[in-house]
Amino acid sequence: MLFDHQNEWEIEAQNTISCLKNILSDVICDIQHIGSTAIKTIKAKPIIDIAIAVDSFETVLEHENELKAAGFYYRPNSDLGEQLLFASGSLYDGTGDKQTHFIHVVKHASMDWVNYINFRDYLNNNPDIAKQYEDLKVSLAKQAPVDNGREKYLKGKHDFIVFTLRKALVKSYLGKTIDIKIDRPIGYVHHKEKYSLTYPINYGYIPCVLGGDGEELDAYLLGVDKPVKEYRAKIIGIVHRENDVEDKLIAAPEGINFNQAQIAEAIHFQEKYYKTYVEAIYQKSCGVVVYRIANKKREYLCLLQNLSGTYSVPKGHIEAFESEQECALRELYEETGIKAELIDGFKTEINYKFRTRSGEKNKTVVLFLAEYNGELDIDHNEISNYQWLDATKAKEILPKGCDRIIDEAEYFLNFSR
């Protein structure tokens, strides 16, 4: 049976951790509350899961009698792979059928440890994904309402957990600096069944970290123009493959930045064979400040975005092999139906940082200028409303930073033409 999240679960988890530290203090590398009771927004079975990272299983088993005396019973026949399992509850001391705790002992820095922590953190940072997990658990619990249905319950969660761990793993590396082993340097020829690939960039993997395909997690290395065998670099992006079982990381030397379009162009030689999208720390968008003359007054087009609920000018992410001007005109047409010519001599940009569930990201928005006095054909999937406003009112309604852009447009139109 599933219960709404209870604060008491975290209290009980911390009490359990303290108890285990008292017994295993000399062998614990790390110990944390994991599992569904550690995910703050979802229902769960009231069973506390604790993960312990150790260097040696043997040293833990030396404390088996002490653990048993404290109510933690060793379960040597568990099917959880390379880990030790201890459990608590009346089911294990022979007085009833209640399960209260599972203690998972895994090797320090192992994929088991990484997965336990990543899964918990990813769901806590993504409540929408956590809700999907809760809905699945509720559905499966109804199909297997008693303990003898536990095997069916666990199998039903398998695919969701595997996919979520895949995404949580690559997301956990964004912004980190890591060591990459290069096994396909610049110039390497990879012979496939139906074609061959010559690598124009270095390509390698993170040692001992397994990706979605069960092999070591791959990474493209950008910004290094000669073949290398290994490199320490910052992870600046993720290549999400929608029609494959794995994703790829994008790395670059510290201080060298590539936006999503530049990344997509650099990896096109291989990713053109897959359906992918690039998530990048450094993002670039292009757009158009549109004005019209109404009653002999200049007015600026302000669009109300469905997703954010805020006003902006027409803009969007630049795509691979697309110029800034091409991107600006494409986004203008897609959002408003406007076909216009950009006014020569005006180009400006906004740079800012913002936080996402994947961490801090950097955004550059390049803006051009155009005049349009016709009708609009708004894409209501993106835009819920729009207004034509004079410079003063436009600056009031547009996001911070756009006031400077409107002032620049006003100055250009008044004095530079």
PDB file of C-alpha atoms in Angstrom, residues 149-250:
ATOM      1  CA  GLY A 149       2.623  -9.487  -6.002  1.00  0.00           C
ATOM      2  CA  ARG A 150       5.909  -7.702  -5.252  1.00  0.00           C
ATOM      3  CA  GLU A 151       7.777  -9.358  -8.149  1.00  0.00           C
ATOM      4  CA  LYS A 152       5.199  -8.079 -10.646  1.00  0.00           C
ATOM      5  CA  TYR A 153       5.320  -4.644  -8.981  1.00  0.00           C
ATOM      6  CA  LEU A 154       9.119  -4.438  -9.319  1.00  0.00           C
ATOM      7  CA  LYS A 155       9.132  -5.653 -12.932  1.00  0.00           C
ATOM      8  CA  GLY A 156       6.524  -3.049 -13.822  1.00  0.00           C
ATOM      9  CA  LYS A 157       8.838  -0.250 -12.666  1.00  0.00           C
ATOM     10  CA  HIS A 158      11.876  -1.594 -14.508  1.00  0.00           C
ATOM     11  CA  ASP A 159      11.617   0.254 -17.841  1.00  0.00           C
ATOM     12  CA  PHE A 160      10.823   3.583 -16.193  1.00  0.00           C
ATOM     13  CA  ILE A 161      13.765   3.235 -13.808  1.00  0.00           C
ATOM     14  CA  VAL A 162      16.201   2.251 -16.572  1.00  0.00           C
ATOM     15  CA  PHE A 163      15.236   5.244 -18.730  1.00  0.00           C
ATOM     16  CA  THR A 164      15.270   7.640 -15.777  1.00  0.00           C
ATOM     17  CA  LEU A 165      18.709   6.445 -14.666  1.00  0.00           C
ATOM     18  CA  ARG A 166      19.982   7.012 -18.207  1.00  0.00           C
ATOM     19  CA  LYS A 167      18.794  10.639 -18.158  1.00  0.00           C
ATOM     20  CA  ALA A 168      19.847  11.234 -14.555  1.00  0.00           C
ATOM     21  CA  LEU A 169      23.374  10.045 -15.328  1.00  0.00           C
ATOM     22  CA  VAL A 170      24.070  12.420 -18.213  1.00  0.00           C
ATOM     23  CA  LYS A 171      22.337  15.322 -16.453  1.00  0.00           C
ATOM     24  CA  SER A 172      24.579  14.806 -13.414  1.00  0.00           C
ATOM     25  CA  TYR A 173      27.678  15.624 -15.492  1.00  0.00           C
ATOM     26  CA  LEU A 174      26.576  19.015 -16.855  1.00  0.00           C
ATOM     27  CA  GLY A 175      29.048  21.672 -15.751  1.00  0.00           C
ATOM     28  CA  LYS A 176      31.517  19.197 -14.240  1.00  0.00           C
ATOM     29  CA  THR A 177      35.174  18.875 -15.233  1.00  0.00           C
ATOM     30  CA  ILE A 178      36.183  15.274 -15.922  1.00  0.00           C
ATOM     31  CA  ASP A 179      38.926  13.104 -17.412  1.00  0.00           C
ATOM     32  CA  ILE A 180      38.101  11.595 -20.805  1.00  0.00           C
ATOM     33  CA  LYS A 181      39.874   8.699 -22.482  1.00  0.00           C
ATOM     34  CA  ILE A 182      40.012   9.192 -26.251  1.00  0.00           C
ATOM     35  CA  ASP A 183      39.636   5.984 -28.270  1.00  0.00           C
ATOM     36  CA  ARG A 184      38.614   7.636 -31.554  1.00  0.00           C
ATOM     37  CA  PRO A 185      40.918  10.622 -32.109  1.00  0.00           C
ATOM     38  CA  ILE A 186      40.738  13.089 -34.984  1.00  0.00           C
ATOM     39  CA  GLY A 187      41.209  11.164 -38.235  1.00  0.00           C
ATOM     40  CA  TYR A 188      40.070   7.813 -36.827  1.00  0.00           C
ATOM     41  CA  VAL A 189      38.053   5.751 -39.327  1.00  0.00           C
ATOM     42  CA  HIS A 190      35.199   3.730 -37.862  1.00  0.00           C
ATOM     43  CA  HIS A 191      33.903   1.050 -40.233  1.00  0.00           C
ATOM     44  CA  LYS A 192      30.188   0.395 -39.771  1.00  0.00           C
ATOM     45  CA  GLU A 193      28.075  -2.277 -41.471  1.00  0.00           C
ATOM     46  CA  LYS A 194      26.706   0.054 -44.165  1.00  0.00           C
ATOM     47  CA  TYR A 195      29.075   3.040 -44.021  1.00  0.00           C
ATOM     48  CA  SER A 196      32.328   4.359 -42.553  1.00  0.00           C
ATOM     49  CA  LEU A 197      32.893   7.380 -40.329  1.00  0.00           C
ATOM     50  CA  THR A 198      36.019   9.524 -40.271  1.00  0.00           C
ATOM     51  CA  TYR A 199      36.146  11.477 -37.031  1.00  0.00           C
ATOM     52  CA  PRO A 200      36.797  15.228 -37.502  1.00  0.00           C
ATOM     53  CA  ILE A 201      36.868  15.681 -33.703  1.00  0.00           C
ATOM     54  CA  ASN A 202      38.149  13.659 -30.761  1.00  0.00           C
ATOM     55  CA  TYR A 203      35.718  11.149 -29.288  1.00  0.00           C
ATOM     56  CA  GLY A 204      36.078   9.037 -26.193  1.00  0.00           C
ATOM     57  CA  TYR A 205      34.524   7.923 -22.937  1.00  0.00           C
ATOM     58  CA  ILE A 206      34.494   8.331 -19.165  1.00  0.00           C
ATOM     59  CA  PRO A 207      36.261   5.318 -17.669  1.00  0.00           C
ATOM     60  CA  CYS A 208      34.212   3.019 -15.406  1.00  0.00           C
ATOM     61  CA  VAL A 209      30.965   4.940 -15.969  1.00  0.00           C
ATOM     62  CA  LEU A 210      28.355   2.915 -17.846  1.00  0.00           C
ATOM     63  CA  GLY A 211      25.882   4.606 -20.189  1.00  0.00           C
ATOM     64  CA  GLY A 212      22.471   3.480 -21.369  1.00  0.00           C
ATOM     65  CA  ASP A 213      23.896   0.803 -23.665  1.00  0.00           C
ATOM     66  CA  GLY A 214      25.862  -0.863 -20.869  1.00  0.00           C
ATOM     67  CA  GLU A 215      29.149   0.408 -22.324  1.00  0.00           C
ATOM     68  CA  GLU A 216      31.266   3.233 -20.932  1.00  0.00           C
ATOM     69  CA  LEU A 217      29.627   6.642 -21.305  1.00  0.00           C
ATOM     70  CA  ASP A 218      30.750   8.379 -24.521  1.00  0.00           C
ATOM     71  CA  ALA A 219      31.788  12.006 -24.921  1.00  0.00           C
ATOM     72  CA  TYR A 220      32.582  14.251 -27.880  1.00  0.00           C
ATOM     73  CA  LEU A 221      35.553  16.567 -27.243  1.00  0.00           C
ATOM     74  CA  LEU A 222      35.225  19.942 -28.998  1.00  0.00           C
ATOM     75  CA  GLY A 223      37.770  22.765 -29.141  1.00  0.00           C
ATOM     76  CA  VAL A 224      40.872  20.573 -29.429  1.00  0.00           C
ATOM     77  CA  ASP A 225      42.247  20.601 -32.980  1.00  0.00           C
ATOM     78  CA  LYS A 226      44.771  17.758 -32.743  1.00  0.00           C
ATOM     79  CA  PRO A 227      44.446  14.055 -31.895  1.00  0.00           C
ATOM     80  CA  VAL A 228      44.832  13.323 -28.179  1.00  0.00           C
ATOM     81  CA  LYS A 229      44.788  10.167 -26.050  1.00  0.00           C
ATOM     82  CA  GLU A 230      43.158  11.699 -22.988  1.00  0.00           C
ATOM     83  CA  TYR A 231      41.923  15.100 -21.930  1.00  0.00           C
ATOM     84  CA  ARG A 232      40.508  16.876 -18.882  1.00  0.00           C
ATOM     85  CA  ALA A 233      37.547  18.977 -19.987  1.00  0.00           C
ATOM     86  CA  LYS A 234      34.282  20.546 -18.880  1.00  0.00           C
ATOM     87  CA  ILE A 235      30.962  18.941 -19.834  1.00  0.00           C
ATOM     88  CA  ILE A 236      29.030  21.666 -21.667  1.00  0.00           C
ATOM     89  CA  GLY A 237      26.210  19.687 -23.247  1.00  0.00           C
ATOM     90  CA  ILE A 238      24.270  16.481 -23.759  1.00  0.00           C
ATOM     91  CA  VAL A 239      23.250  14.793 -26.993  1.00  0.00           C
ATOM     92  CA  HIS A 240      19.873  13.219 -26.251  1.00  0.00           C
ATOM     93  CA  ARG A 241      19.175  10.366 -28.666  1.00  0.00           C
ATOM     94  CA  GLU A 242      15.458   9.746 -29.031  1.00  0.00           C
ATOM     95  CA  ASN A 243      15.785   6.588 -31.135  1.00  0.00           C
ATOM     96  CA  ASP A 244      18.637   4.891 -29.322  1.00  0.00           C
ATOM     97  CA  VAL A 245      19.366   3.415 -25.889  1.00  0.00           C
ATOM     98  CA  GLU A 246      22.160   5.849 -25.023  1.00  0.00           C
ATOM     99  CA  ASP A 247      22.972   9.554 -24.843  1.00  0.00           C
ATOM    100  CA  LYS A 248      26.321  11.300 -25.349  1.00  0.00           C
ATOM    101  CA  LEU A 249      28.165  14.044 -23.479  1.00  0.00           C
ATOM    102  CA  ILE A 250      29.763  17.133 -25.012  1.00  0.00           C
TER     103      ILE A 250
END
